[in-house]
Coordinates of C-alpha atoms in Angstrom, one line a residue:
Chain A
X1439 CA 0.0 0.0 0.0
X1440 CA 1.4 3.4 -0.9
X1441 CA 2.4 5.7 1.9
X1442 CA 2.5 3.0 4.5
X1443 CA 5.8 2.1 6.0
X1444 CA 6.9 -1.3 4.9
X1445 CA 9.0 -2.2 7.8
X1446 CA 7.0 -3.2 10.9
X1447 CA 8.6 -4.2 14.1
X1448 CA 8.7 -8.0 14.4
X1449 CA 6.6 -7.9 17.6
X1450 CA 3.9 -5.9 15.9
X1451 CA 4.1 -8.2 12.9
X1452 CA 3.6 -11.3 15.1
X1453 CA 0.7 -9.7 16.9
X1454 CA -0.9 -8.8 13.6
X1455 CA -0.5 -12.3 12.3
X1456 CA -2.1 -13.6 15.5
X1457 CA -5.1 -11.3 15.4
X1458 CA -5.5 -12.2 11.7
X1459 CA -5.8 -15.8 12.6
X1460 CA -9.4 -16.1 13.6
X1461 CA -9.3 -19.7 14.8
X1462 CA -6.3 -19.0 17.0
X1463 CA -8.1 -16.0 18.5
X1464 CA -11.2 -18.1 19.1
X1465 CA -9.0 -20.7 20.8
X1466 CA -7.4 -18.0 23.0
X1467 CA -10.9 -16.8 23.9
X1468 CA -11.8 -20.3 25.1
X1469 CA -8.6 -20.5 27.1
X1470 CA -9.2 -17.1 28.7
X1471 CA -12.7 -18.2 29.7
X1472 CA -11.4 -21.4 31.2
X1473 CA -8.8 -19.5 33.2
X1474 CA -11.4 -17.0 34.4
X1475 CA -13.7 -19.9 35.5
X1476 CA -10.8 -21.6 37.3
X1477 CA -9.7 -18.5 39.1
X1478 CA -13.1 -17.1 40.0
X1479 CA -14.9 -20.4 40.5
X1480 CA -15.8 -19.3 44.1
X1481 CA -17.7 -16.3 42.7
X1482 CA -19.2 -17.8 39.5
X1483 CA -20.4 -21.1 40.6
X1484 CA -24.1 -20.8 41.8
X1485 CA -23.8 -23.6 44.4
X1486 CA -21.3 -25.5 46.5
X1487 CA -19.8 -28.3 44.4
X1488 CA -19.6 -30.6 47.4
X1489 CA -22.4 -29.8 49.8
X1490 CA -22.2 -31.8 53.1
X1491 CA -24.3 -33.6 53.7
X1492 CA -25.5 -34.2 50.1
X1493 CA -29.1 -33.4 49.5
X1494 CA -30.4 -36.7 48.1
X1495 CA -33.9 -35.4 47.9
X1496 CA -33.0 -33.5 44.8
X1497 CA -30.8 -36.1 43.1
X1498 CA -30.9 -36.5 39.3
X1499 CA -33.2 -33.5 38.7
X1500 CA -33.1 -32.0 35.2
X1501 CA -32.1 -28.4 34.6
X1502 CA -33.7 -25.2 33.2
X1503 CA -35.3 -27.0 30.2
X1504 CA -37.7 -29.0 32.3
X1505 CA -40.4 -28.1 34.8
X1506 CA -39.2 -30.8 37.1
X1507 CA -36.0 -28.9 37.6
X1508 CA -34.9 -27.4 40.9
X1509 CA -34.6 -23.7 41.4
X1510 CA -30.9 -22.5 41.2
X1511 CA -29.6 -25.7 39.5
X1512 CA -29.4 -24.6 35.8
X1513 CA -27.8 -27.7 34.5
X1514 CA -29.6 -30.1 36.8
X1515 CA -28.2 -32.3 39.6
X1516 CA -26.1 -35.5 39.7
X1517 CA -26.8 -38.8 41.5
X1518 CA -25.9 -37.1 44.9
X1519 CA -28.0 -34.1 44.3
X1520 CA -25.0 -31.8 43.5
X1521 CA -25.2 -28.9 41.1
X1522 CA -23.8 -30.1 37.7
X1523 CA -22.9 -26.6 36.6
X1524 CA -21.0 -25.7 39.8
X1525 CA -19.1 -28.9 39.6
X1526 CA -18.1 -28.2 36.0
X1527 CA -16.9 -24.8 36.9
X1528 CA -14.8 -26.1 39.8
X1529 CA -13.7 -28.9 37.4
X1530 CA -12.1 -26.3 35.2
X1531 CA -9.7 -25.6 38.1
X1532 CA -8.9 -29.3 38.5
X1533 CA -8.4 -30.1 34.8
X1534 CA -6.5 -27.0 33.9
X1535 CA -4.1 -27.2 36.8
X1536 CA -3.7 -31.0 36.3
X1537 CA -2.9 -30.4 32.6
X1538 CA -0.5 -27.5 33.4
X1539 CA 1.4 -29.6 36.0
X1540 CA 1.7 -32.6 33.7
X1541 CA 2.9 -30.5 30.8
X1542 CA 5.2 -28.6 33.2
X1543 CA 6.8 -31.9 34.3
X1544 CA 7.2 -33.0 30.7
X1545 CA 8.8 -29.6 29.8
X1546 CA 11.3 -29.6 32.6
X1547 CA 12.4 -33.2 32.1
X1548 CA 12.2 -32.8 28.3
X1549 CA 14.4 -29.6 28.4
X1550 CA 17.0 -31.4 30.6
X1551 CA 17.2 -34.6 28.5
X1552 CA 16.7 -32.8 25.1
X1553 CA 19.4 -30.2 25.8
X1554 CA 21.8 -32.8 27.1
X1555 CA 21.3 -35.0 24.1
X1556 CA 21.4 -32.2 21.5
X1557 CA 24.3 -30.2 23.0
X1558 CA 26.7 -32.9 24.0
X1559 CA 25.8 -35.5 21.2
X1560 CA 27.9 -38.7 21.1
X1561 CA 27.3 -41.3 23.7
X1562 CA 25.0 -39.1 25.9
X1563 CA 22.8 -38.5 22.9
X1564 CA 22.7 -42.2 21.9
X1565 CA 21.8 -43.4 25.4
X1566 CA 19.0 -40.8 25.9
X1567 CA 17.6 -41.2 22.4
X1568 CA 17.5 -45.1 22.7
X1569 CA 15.6 -44.7 25.9
X1570 CA 13.2 -42.3 24.2
X1571 CA 12.7 -44.9 21.5
X1572 CA 11.8 -47.5 24.1
X1573 CA 9.3 -45.1 25.7
X1574 CA 7.7 -44.6 22.2
X1575 CA 7.1 -48.3 22.0
X1576 CA 4.2 -47.9 24.5
X1577 CA 0.9 -46.4 23.5
X1578 CA 0.8 -43.2 25.6
X1579 CA -2.4 -43.8 27.6
X1580 CA -1.4 -47.4 28.3
X1581 CA 2.0 -46.2 29.7
X1582 CA 0.2 -43.6 31.9
X1583 CA -2.1 -46.3 33.2
X1584 CA 0.8 -48.6 33.9
X1585 CA 2.7 -45.9 35.8
X1586 CA -0.5 -45.3 37.8
X1587 CA -0.6 -49.0 38.5
X1588 CA 2.9 -48.8 40.0
X1589 CA 2.8 -45.4 41.9
X1590 CA -0.8 -45.6 42.9
X1591 CA -4.1 -43.9 42.0
X1592 CA -5.1 -40.3 42.5
X1593 CA -5.0 -37.0 40.7
X1594 CA -1.5 -36.0 41.8
X1595 CA -0.1 -39.4 40.6
X1596 CA -2.0 -39.2 37.3
X1597 CA -0.4 -35.8 36.7
X1598 CA 3.0 -37.2 37.3
X1599 CA 2.3 -40.3 35.1
X1600 CA 1.1 -38.1 32.2
X1601 CA 4.1 -35.8 32.6
X1602 CA 6.5 -38.7 32.4
X1603 CA 4.7 -40.1 29.4
X1604 CA 5.0 -36.8 27.5
X1605 CA 8.6 -36.3 28.3
X1606 CA 10.1 -38.3 25.4
X1607 CA 8.1 -36.2 22.8
X1608 CA 9.3 -33.0 24.4
X1609 CA 12.9 -34.2 24.6
X1610 CA 12.8 -35.0 20.9
X1611 CA 11.5 -31.6 20.0
X1612 CA 14.0 -29.8 22.2
X1613 CA 16.9 -31.9 20.9
X1614 CA 16.2 -31.2 17.3
X1615 CA 15.9 -27.5 18.0
X1616 CA 19.1 -27.5 20.1
X1617 CA 20.9 -29.3 17.3
X1618 CA 19.9 -26.5 15.0
X1619 CA 20.9 -23.6 17.3
X1620 CA 24.2 -25.2 18.3
X1621 CA 25.5 -24.6 14.8
X1622 CA 24.6 -20.9 14.8
X1623 CA 27.3 -18.3 14.7
X1624 CA 26.4 -16.5 17.9
X1625 CA 26.9 -19.8 19.8
X1626 CA 30.3 -20.2 18.2
X1627 CA 31.2 -16.6 19.2
X1628 CA 30.2 -17.4 22.8
X1629 CA 32.5 -20.4 22.8
X1630 CA 35.3 -18.4 21.2
X1631 CA 35.2 -15.7 23.8
X1632 CA 35.4 -18.4 26.5
X1633 CA 32.0 -18.5 28.0
X1634 CA 31.5 -21.6 30.1
X1635 CA 29.4 -24.4 28.6
X1636 CA 26.7 -24.0 31.3
X1637 CA 26.5 -20.3 30.5
X1638 CA 26.1 -21.0 26.8
X1639 CA 23.4 -23.6 27.5
X1640 CA 21.4 -21.6 30.0
X1641 CA 21.8 -18.1 28.5
X1642 CA 21.8 -18.9 24.8
X1643 CA 20.8 -22.4 23.7
X1644 CA 17.7 -23.0 25.9
X1645 CA 16.1 -19.5 25.5
X1646 CA 16.5 -19.7 21.8
X1647 CA 15.0 -23.2 21.4
X1648 CA 11.9 -22.3 23.4
X1649 CA 9.5 -21.4 20.5
X1650 CA 8.6 -24.9 19.6
X1651 CA 8.3 -25.7 23.3
X1652 CA 5.5 -23.1 23.5
X1653 CA 3.7 -24.4 20.5
X1654 CA 3.9 -28.1 21.4
X1655 CA 3.3 -27.3 25.0
X1656 CA -0.1 -25.8 24.1
X1657 CA -1.0 -28.8 21.9
X1658 CA 0.3 -31.1 24.7
X1659 CA -1.9 -29.3 27.2
X1660 CA -4.9 -30.2 25.2
X1661 CA -4.0 -33.9 25.2
X1662 CA -2.9 -33.8 28.8
X1663 CA -6.4 -32.5 29.8
X1664 CA -7.9 -35.3 27.7
X1665 CA -5.7 -38.0 29.2
X1666 CA -6.3 -36.7 32.7
X1667 CA -10.0 -36.9 32.1
X1668 CA -9.6 -40.4 30.7
X1669 CA -7.7 -41.6 33.8
X1670 CA -10.4 -40.0 35.9
X1671 CA -13.0 -41.8 33.9
X1672 CA -11.3 -45.1 34.4
X1673 CA -11.2 -44.4 38.2
X1674 CA -7.4 -44.1 38.2
X1675 CA -7.1 -40.4 38.3
X1676 CA -9.0 -37.9 40.5
X1677 CA -11.0 -39.7 43.2
X1678 CA -14.5 -38.7 44.4
X1679 CA -15.7 -36.3 45.5
X1680 CA -13.2 -34.1 43.5
X1681 CA -15.2 -32.3 40.8
X1682 CA -13.1 -33.6 37.9
X1683 CA -14.8 -33.9 34.5
X1684 CA -13.7 -37.5 33.7
X1685 CA -14.6 -38.8 37.1
X1686 CA -18.0 -36.9 37.0
X1687 CA -18.7 -38.7 33.7
X1688 CA -17.8 -42.1 35.2
X1689 CA -20.1 -41.6 38.1
X1690 CA -23.1 -40.6 36.1
X1691 CA -23.1 -42.4 32.8
X1692 CA -24.9 -45.4 34.2
X1693 CA -27.9 -43.2 34.9
X1694 CA -28.5 -42.3 31.2
X1695 CA -30.5 -45.6 31.0
X1696 CA -33.1 -44.1 33.4
X1697 CA -33.2 -40.9 31.3
X1698 CA -30.9 -38.7 33.3
X1699 CA -28.7 -37.6 30.4
X1700 CA -27.5 -34.2 31.7
X1701 CA -25.1 -35.3 34.4
X1702 CA -23.0 -37.2 31.8
X1703 CA -23.4 -34.9 28.9
X1704 CA -22.3 -31.5 30.2
X1705 CA -18.9 -32.6 31.8
X1706 CA -18.0 -34.2 28.4
X1707 CA -18.9 -31.0 26.6
X1708 CA -16.6 -29.1 28.9
X1709 CA -13.7 -31.5 28.1
X1710 CA -14.5 -31.2 24.3
X1711 CA -14.5 -27.4 24.3
X1712 CA -11.4 -27.0 26.4
X1713 CA -9.5 -29.4 24.2
X1714 CA -10.9 -27.8 21.0
X1715 CA -9.8 -24.4 22.2
X1716 CA -6.3 -25.4 23.1
X1717 CA -5.9 -27.3 19.8
X1718 CA -7.0 -24.2 17.8
X1719 CA -4.6 -22.0 19.8
X1720 CA -1.8 -24.5 19.4
X1721 CA -2.3 -24.8 15.6
X1722 CA -2.5 -21.1 15.3
X1723 CA 0.7 -20.5 17.3
X1724 CA 2.5 -23.1 15.2
X1725 CA 1.5 -21.3 12.0
X1726 CA 2.6 -18.0 13.4
X1727 CA 5.8 -18.9 15.2
X1728 CA 7.0 -21.6 12.9
X1729 CA 5.6 -21.2 9.4
X1730 CA 7.8 -24.0 8.1
X1731 CA 5.6 -26.5 9.9
X1732 CA 2.4 -25.2 8.4
X1733 CA 0.4 -28.0 6.8
Chain B
X1232 CA 14.8 -54.4 0.5
X1233 CA 15.7 -57.7 2.1
X1234 CA 18.6 -56.1 3.9
X1235 CA 16.5 -53.2 4.9
X1236 CA 13.9 -55.4 6.5
X1237 CA 16.6 -57.4 8.3
X1238 CA 18.2 -54.2 9.6
X1239 CA 14.8 -52.9 10.9
X1240 CA 14.1 -56.2 12.6
X1241 CA 17.6 -56.1 14.2
X1242 CA 16.9 -52.6 15.4
X1243 CA 13.7 -53.9 17.1
X1244 CA 15.7 -56.1 19.4
X1245 CA 17.1 -53.4 21.7
X1246 CA 13.7 -51.7 21.8
X1247 CA 11.8 -54.9 22.7
X1248 CA 14.5 -55.7 25.3
X1249 CA 14.0 -52.3 26.8
X1250 CA 10.2 -52.9 26.9
X1251 CA 10.8 -56.2 28.6
X1252 CA 13.0 -54.6 31.2
X1253 CA 10.4 -51.9 31.9
X1254 CA 7.6 -54.4 32.2
X1255 CA 9.8 -56.5 34.5
X1256 CA 10.6 -53.6 36.7
X1257 CA 6.9 -53.0 37.1
X1258 CA 6.4 -55.6 39.9
X1259 CA 9.6 -54.6 41.5
X1260 CA 8.9 -50.9 41.5
X1261 CA 5.4 -51.4 43.0
X1262 CA 5.5 -50.7 46.7
X1263 CA 5.9 -53.8 48.9
X1264 CA 7.3 -57.3 48.6
X1265 CA 7.1 -58.5 45.0
X1266 CA 6.1 -62.0 46.0
X1267 CA 3.2 -60.6 48.0
X1268 CA 2.4 -58.4 45.1
X1269 CA 2.2 -61.4 42.7
X1270 CA 0.3 -63.5 45.2
X1271 CA -2.3 -60.9 46.0
X1272 CA -3.3 -59.4 49.3
X1273 CA -5.0 -62.4 50.8
X1274 CA -2.4 -65.1 50.0
X1275 CA -1.1 -67.3 52.8
X1276 CA 2.5 -67.1 54.0
X1277 CA 3.0 -70.6 52.4
X1278 CA 1.9 -69.5 49.0
X1279 CA 4.2 -66.5 49.1
X1280 CA 7.1 -68.6 50.1
X1281 CA 6.3 -71.0 47.2
X1282 CA 6.2 -68.1 44.8
X1283 CA 9.4 -66.6 46.1
X1284 CA 11.1 -69.9 45.2
X1285 CA 9.3 -70.4 41.9
X1286 CA 10.2 -67.0 40.6
X1287 CA 13.6 -67.1 42.3
X1288 CA 12.8 -63.8 44.2
X1289 CA 15.6 -64.6 46.7
X1290 CA 18.2 -64.5 43.9
X1291 CA 20.0 -61.4 42.6
X1292 CA 17.9 -59.1 40.3
X1293 CA 19.6 -59.9 37.0
X1294 CA 19.2 -63.6 37.6
X1295 CA 15.5 -63.0 38.3
X1296 CA 15.2 -61.0 35.1
X1297 CA 16.8 -63.8 33.1
X1298 CA 14.5 -66.4 34.6
X1299 CA 11.5 -64.3 33.9
X1300 CA 12.6 -63.4 30.4
X1301 CA 13.2 -67.1 29.5
X1302 CA 9.6 -67.8 30.6
X1303 CA 8.2 -64.9 28.5
X1304 CA 10.1 -66.1 25.5
X1305 CA 8.3 -69.4 25.9
X1306 CA 5.0 -67.5 26.0
X1307 CA 4.5 -67.9 29.7
X1308 CA 3.4 -64.6 31.3
X1309 CA 2.5 -66.2 34.6
X1310 CA -1.0 -66.5 36.2
X1311 CA -3.6 -63.9 37.0
X1312 CA -4.0 -63.2 40.7
X1313 CA -7.7 -62.7 40.3
X1314 CA -8.7 -65.7 38.1
X1315 CA -5.6 -67.9 38.6
X1316 CA -5.7 -68.5 34.8
X1317 CA -2.7 -68.3 32.6
X1318 CA -2.3 -64.6 31.5
X1319 CA -1.2 -65.6 28.0
X1320 CA -4.3 -67.7 27.5
X1321 CA -6.6 -64.9 28.8
X1322 CA -4.9 -62.4 26.4
X1323 CA -5.3 -64.7 23.4
X1324 CA -8.9 -65.4 24.3
X1325 CA -9.7 -61.7 24.2
X1326 CA -7.4 -60.6 21.5
X1327 CA -9.6 -61.4 18.5
X1328 CA -12.4 -59.2 20.0
X1329 CA -10.0 -56.2 20.1
X1330 CA -8.8 -57.0 16.6
X1331 CA -12.3 -57.2 15.2
X1332 CA -13.2 -53.9 16.9
X1333 CA -10.0 -52.2 15.7
X1334 CA -10.2 -53.5 12.1
X1335 CA -13.8 -52.4 11.8
X1336 CA -13.1 -49.0 13.2
X1337 CA -10.2 -48.6 10.9
X1338 CA -12.3 -49.5 7.9
X1339 CA -14.9 -46.8 8.9
X1340 CA -12.2 -44.3 9.6
X1341 CA -10.3 -44.9 6.3
X1342 CA -13.3 -44.9 4.0
X1343 CA -15.1 -42.0 5.5
X1344 CA -12.0 -40.0 6.3
X1345 CA -10.4 -40.5 2.9
X1346 CA -13.5 -39.7 1.0
X1347 CA -14.2 -36.6 3.1
X1348 CA -10.6 -35.4 2.6
X1349 CA -10.7 -35.9 -1.2
X1350 CA -14.0 -34.1 -1.5
X1351 CA -12.8 -31.3 0.8
X1352 CA -9.7 -30.7 -1.3
X1353 CA -11.4 -30.8 -4.7
X1354 CA -13.8 -28.2 -3.5
X1355 CA -11.4 -26.1 -1.5
X1356 CA -12.8 -23.1 0.4
X1357 CA -16.4 -24.2 -0.4
X1358 CA -19.1 -24.5 2.2
X1359 CA -18.6 -28.3 2.1
X1360 CA -14.9 -27.9 2.7
X1361 CA -15.4 -25.7 5.7
X1362 CA -18.0 -28.0 7.2
X1363 CA -16.0 -31.1 6.7
X1364 CA -12.9 -29.5 8.3
X1365 CA -14.9 -28.1 11.1
X1366 CA -16.3 -31.5 11.9
X1367 CA -12.8 -33.0 11.7
X1368 CA -11.5 -30.4 14.1
X1369 CA -14.2 -31.4 16.6
X1370 CA -13.3 -35.0 15.9
X1371 CA -9.6 -34.7 16.9
X1372 CA -10.6 -32.9 20.1
X1373 CA -13.2 -35.5 21.1
X1374 CA -13.0 -37.4 24.4
X1375 CA -13.6 -41.0 23.0
X1376 CA -15.3 -42.2 26.2
X1377 CA -17.8 -39.3 26.2
X1378 CA -18.6 -39.8 22.5
X1379 CA -19.2 -43.5 23.3
X1380 CA -21.6 -42.6 26.1
X1381 CA -23.4 -40.1 23.8
X1382 CA -23.9 -42.7 21.0
X1383 CA -25.1 -45.2 23.6
X1384 CA -27.6 -42.7 24.9
X1385 CA -28.9 -41.6 21.5
X1386 CA -29.1 -45.0 19.7
X1387 CA -29.3 -47.3 22.7
X1388 CA -31.5 -45.5 25.2
X1389 CA -33.6 -42.9 23.3
X1390 CA -34.2 -44.7 19.9
X1391 CA -33.5 -48.2 21.2
X1392 CA -32.2 -49.3 17.8
X1393 CA -28.8 -50.6 18.9
X1394 CA -27.6 -52.5 22.0
X1395 CA -25.7 -50.4 24.6
X1396 CA -22.9 -52.9 25.4
X1397 CA -21.6 -56.4 25.0
X1398 CA -20.4 -58.6 22.2
X1399 CA -23.4 -60.6 20.9
X1400 CA -27.0 -61.3 22.1
X1401 CA -26.9 -63.7 25.0
X1402 CA -29.3 -66.2 23.5
X1403 CA -27.2 -66.7 20.4
X1404 CA -24.3 -69.2 20.4
X1405 CA -21.5 -69.2 18.0
X1406 CA -18.8 -71.8 17.7
X1407 CA -15.4 -70.2 17.7
X1408 CA -13.0 -70.5 14.7
X1409 CA -11.0 -67.3 14.5
X1410 CA -12.7 -65.5 17.3
X1411 CA -13.7 -62.7 14.9
X1412 CA -17.5 -63.0 15.2
X1413 CA -18.3 -61.5 11.8
X1414 CA -16.0 -64.0 10.0
X1415 CA -17.0 -67.0 12.2
X1416 CA -20.7 -66.4 11.6
X1417 CA -20.2 -66.1 7.9
X1418 CA -18.1 -69.3 7.7
X1419 CA -20.6 -71.2 9.8
X1420 CA -23.5 -69.7 7.8
X1421 CA -25.1 -68.5 11.1
X1422 CA -26.9 -65.5 9.8
X1423 CA -28.6 -64.7 13.1
X1424 CA -25.2 -64.5 14.8
X1425 CA -23.9 -62.3 12.0
X1426 CA -26.8 -59.8 12.4
X1427 CA -26.5 -59.7 16.1
X1428 CA -22.7 -59.4 16.3
X1429 CA -22.8 -56.7 13.7
X1430 CA -25.3 -54.7 15.7
X1431 CA -23.1 -54.9 18.8
X1432 CA -20.1 -53.9 16.8
X1433 CA -21.5 -50.6 15.3
X1434 CA -21.5 -48.2 18.2
X1435 CA -18.1 -49.0 19.7
X1436 CA -16.4 -49.0 16.4
X1437 CA -18.0 -45.7 15.3
X1438 CA -16.8 -44.2 18.7
X1439 CA -13.3 -45.6 18.2
X1440 CA -13.2 -44.5 14.6
X1441 CA -13.8 -40.8 15.3
X1442 CA -10.2 -39.6 16.0
X1443 CA -8.5 -41.6 13.2
X1444 CA -11.3 -40.6 10.9
X1445 CA -10.7 -36.9 11.6
X1446 CA -7.0 -37.2 11.3
X1447 CA -7.2 -39.1 8.1
X1448 CA -9.6 -36.5 6.6
X1449 CA -7.2 -33.6 7.5
X1450 CA -4.1 -35.3 6.2
X1451 CA -5.9 -36.5 3.0
X1452 CA -7.0 -32.9 2.4
X1453 CA -3.6 -31.3 2.7
X1454 CA -1.9 -34.1 0.8
X1455 CA -4.5 -33.7 -2.1
X1456 CA -4.0 -30.0 -2.2
X1457 CA -0.3 -30.5 -2.5
X1458 CA -0.7 -32.9 -5.4
X1459 CA -3.2 -30.8 -7.2
X1460 CA -0.7 -28.0 -7.4
X1461 CA 1.9 -30.1 -9.2
X1462 CA 2.9 -29.9 -12.8
X1463 CA 1.6 -33.3 -13.9
X1464 CA -1.9 -32.4 -12.9
X1465 CA -1.7 -29.3 -15.0
X1466 CA -0.6 -31.4 -17.9
X1467 CA -3.5 -33.8 -17.4
X1468 CA -5.9 -30.8 -17.3
X1469 CA -4.2 -29.3 -20.4
X1470 CA -4.6 -32.7 -22.1
X1471 CA -8.3 -32.0 -21.7
X1472 CA -9.1 -34.7 -19.2
X1473 CA -12.3 -34.1 -17.2
X1474 CA -11.8 -32.8 -13.7
X1475 CA -13.3 -36.0 -12.4
X1476 CA -10.7 -38.1 -14.2
X1477 CA -7.9 -35.8 -13.0
X1478 CA -8.9 -36.0 -9.4
X1479 CA -10.0 -39.6 -9.1
X1480 CA -7.6 -41.3 -11.4
X1481 CA -4.4 -39.3 -11.0
X1482 CA -4.5 -37.0 -7.9
X1483 CA -6.0 -39.5 -5.5
X1484 CA -3.3 -42.2 -6.1
X1485 CA -0.5 -39.8 -5.5
X1486 CA -2.1 -38.3 -2.4
X1487 CA -2.4 -41.7 -0.7
X1488 CA 1.1 -41.9 0.5
X1489 CA 1.1 -39.7 3.7
X1490 CA -2.3 -41.1 4.4
X1491 CA -0.9 -44.6 4.7
X1492 CA 1.6 -43.4 7.4
X1493 CA -1.2 -41.8 9.3
X1494 CA -3.2 -45.0 9.1
X1495 CA -0.3 -46.9 10.5
X1496 CA 0.3 -44.4 13.3
X1497 CA -3.4 -44.4 14.1
X1498 CA -3.5 -48.2 14.5
X1499 CA -1.3 -47.7 17.6
X1500 CA -3.6 -45.0 18.9
X1501 CA -6.5 -47.2 18.2
X1502 CA -5.1 -49.8 20.6
X1503 CA -4.9 -47.2 23.3
X1504 CA -8.4 -45.9 22.4
X1505 CA -9.7 -49.4 22.8
X1506 CA -8.9 -49.2 26.5
X1507 CA -11.6 -46.5 26.9
X1508 CA -14.1 -47.7 24.2
X1509 CA -14.1 -51.3 25.5
X1510 CA -14.6 -50.0 29.0
X1511 CA -17.6 -47.9 28.0
X1512 CA -19.3 -50.6 25.9
X1513 CA -18.3 -53.6 28.1
X1514 CA -16.5 -55.0 25.1
X1515 CA -14.6 -58.1 26.2
X1516 CA -11.2 -57.2 24.6
X1517 CA -7.7 -56.8 26.0
X1518 CA -8.3 -53.0 26.6
X1519 CA -10.9 -53.6 29.2
X1520 CA -8.9 -56.5 30.5
X1521 CA -5.9 -54.4 31.3
X1522 CA -8.0 -51.6 32.7
X1523 CA -9.7 -54.0 35.1
X1524 CA -6.3 -55.6 36.0
X1525 CA -4.9 -52.1 36.9
X1526 CA -8.0 -51.4 39.0
X1527 CA -7.6 -54.8 40.8
X1528 CA -3.8 -54.5 41.0
X1529 CA -3.5 -57.8 39.1
X1530 CA 0.2 -57.2 38.3
X1531 CA 1.0 -60.3 36.3
X1532 CA -1.9 -59.4 34.0
X1533 CA -0.8 -55.8 33.7
X1534 CA 2.7 -57.0 32.9
X1535 CA 1.6 -59.4 30.3
X1536 CA -0.7 -56.9 28.6
X1537 CA 1.9 -54.2 28.5
X1538 CA 4.4 -56.6 26.8
X1539 CA 1.7 -57.7 24.4
X1540 CA 0.4 -54.2 23.6
X1541 CA 3.9 -52.8 23.0
X1542 CA 4.9 -55.7 20.9
X1543 CA 1.8 -55.1 18.7
X1544 CA 2.5 -51.4 18.6
X1545 CA 6.1 -51.8 17.5
X1546 CA 5.2 -54.4 14.8
X1547 CA 2.5 -52.2 13.4
X1548 CA 4.8 -49.2 13.2
X1549 CA 7.4 -51.4 11.5
X1550 CA 4.9 -52.6 8.9
X1551 CA 3.8 -49.0 8.2
X1552 CA 7.4 -48.0 7.5
X1553 CA 7.9 -51.0 5.2
X1554 CA 4.7 -50.3 3.3
X1555 CA 5.8 -46.8 2.9
X1556 CA 9.0 -47.8 1.2
X1557 CA 7.2 -50.5 -0.8
X1558 CA 4.6 -48.1 -2.2
X1559 CA 6.8 -45.1 -3.0
X1560 CA 10.0 -46.2 -4.8
X1561 CA 11.3 -42.6 -4.5
X1562 CA 12.0 -43.2 -0.8
X1563 CA 15.4 -44.8 -0.5
X1564 CA 15.6 -47.2 2.3
X1565 CA 18.9 -47.0 4.1

């Protein structure tokens, strides 16, 4: 366009590309909504997610769409008379933090092993990458289940299990990006002026290989939430009465036969939309930060 | 090619050995005395002592591993704590059920996914394209277990057209040949069994097919778009071939390559998805078997299933790689 400066600062440029990407924006909106729900659950949720004692008189009542519904329970109640909507809102807190912890574990371990393998190469690289190959021989969810079988059931253990399962993927991504950066001239310069290896790794190699970590971290967060819910559904993750989406589904799906469809439907929708949002955001970030990978 | 296959098979050995070591460590990493773990909580002191001797648990760890590994090579995975049956036998009894479910799901996923991808690409940026890709996006984000429950609710509870769980109607008997009910009932000419097992198969396989279907549709689309941009397609068009011929005869064939990789990769995911789908639909396969075993802390079963699953997983990945080389001679095998 005439009259418009051609050079835009790179930060502005990235921002523009992000706001131009409608699906990524939509994904970001979903994520922001989830975070708000998680942080302000105490204020948003209409009811106590775990009332003691449970009010069994109002168990399995439908929501706003039916006249049989109970006042103040917009999405109906579950088998223990608890508000489904409130439990879903509190569930955001559980699922989001579980996913973040799992991905955090995978990132920290992945950065350690990936950098070691990529930077030092040779025998260190071979040993780490062979181990990664072995880990890849297990289907992810199966490996998570097996780890839970060893270390025990529960939400905290499920997070650790999923974190461990995702580590090899992360390590591979970091390794390839470190291999690329290692050959850059500015790293050579650092080595030439006598910077210590640790300094080169922590000040230069790791910070510069972080872009793919953010992209894949977002996509991984989506699958981590999904896998956490799956473990909860199988009774191996979050234990009752924690308002976790997968566990909520597991506890209420037997009641669909008697027509109480809401208690199993809405938690699943919550999982679906969170995962969808994160996938959109992750795909968008990949297109923006790493256009080479665009499909 | 022969050398390539031999090399790939040799490369499998360390991986499988690693898998064996990890599976072996399972019982030893679990808290408590391994003999007690294998024997179960309510075993007598005598049984535990017997097991300790049988498995050589008083010997050094590498000797123990070797003893166990020799057994595994002979196909002996030990006995289940819960049923006291041989784990290998229980796995083989259930395996055909999982295979039938997985194959049928893959069939649905490949046919629907591929067709959707081709149509989407040949009408890029049309309403149809956006709808298909939108649906596919939902598909890849879908919690399989929830989708299973929803299908069950809609078709099993509200419309009552399909059964909500199980393998075949309880009043129908079918003599086992392969263990794949569809094939067995056709071979035996048992049409009632065929109808019934087919009905029981539909919902779980549709649920299981969703994610691979969505992935295949997305990959097919992008691969088709790439092919359609190439010179030889322009030549075909310039030759005056109809658009239909160009797409279905020339473009589709060339677009199939990445799709095959995705199919192979998804077979592994399908095995994992079977854990959830089989649990939702009470499908008597190895997925449900291992989930139950973990819930009951039946370690020998978990160990056996992990070995078995990973073995299948690795083999399927290998076959995919080999197919890839076989189909596209441009890829040099090294």
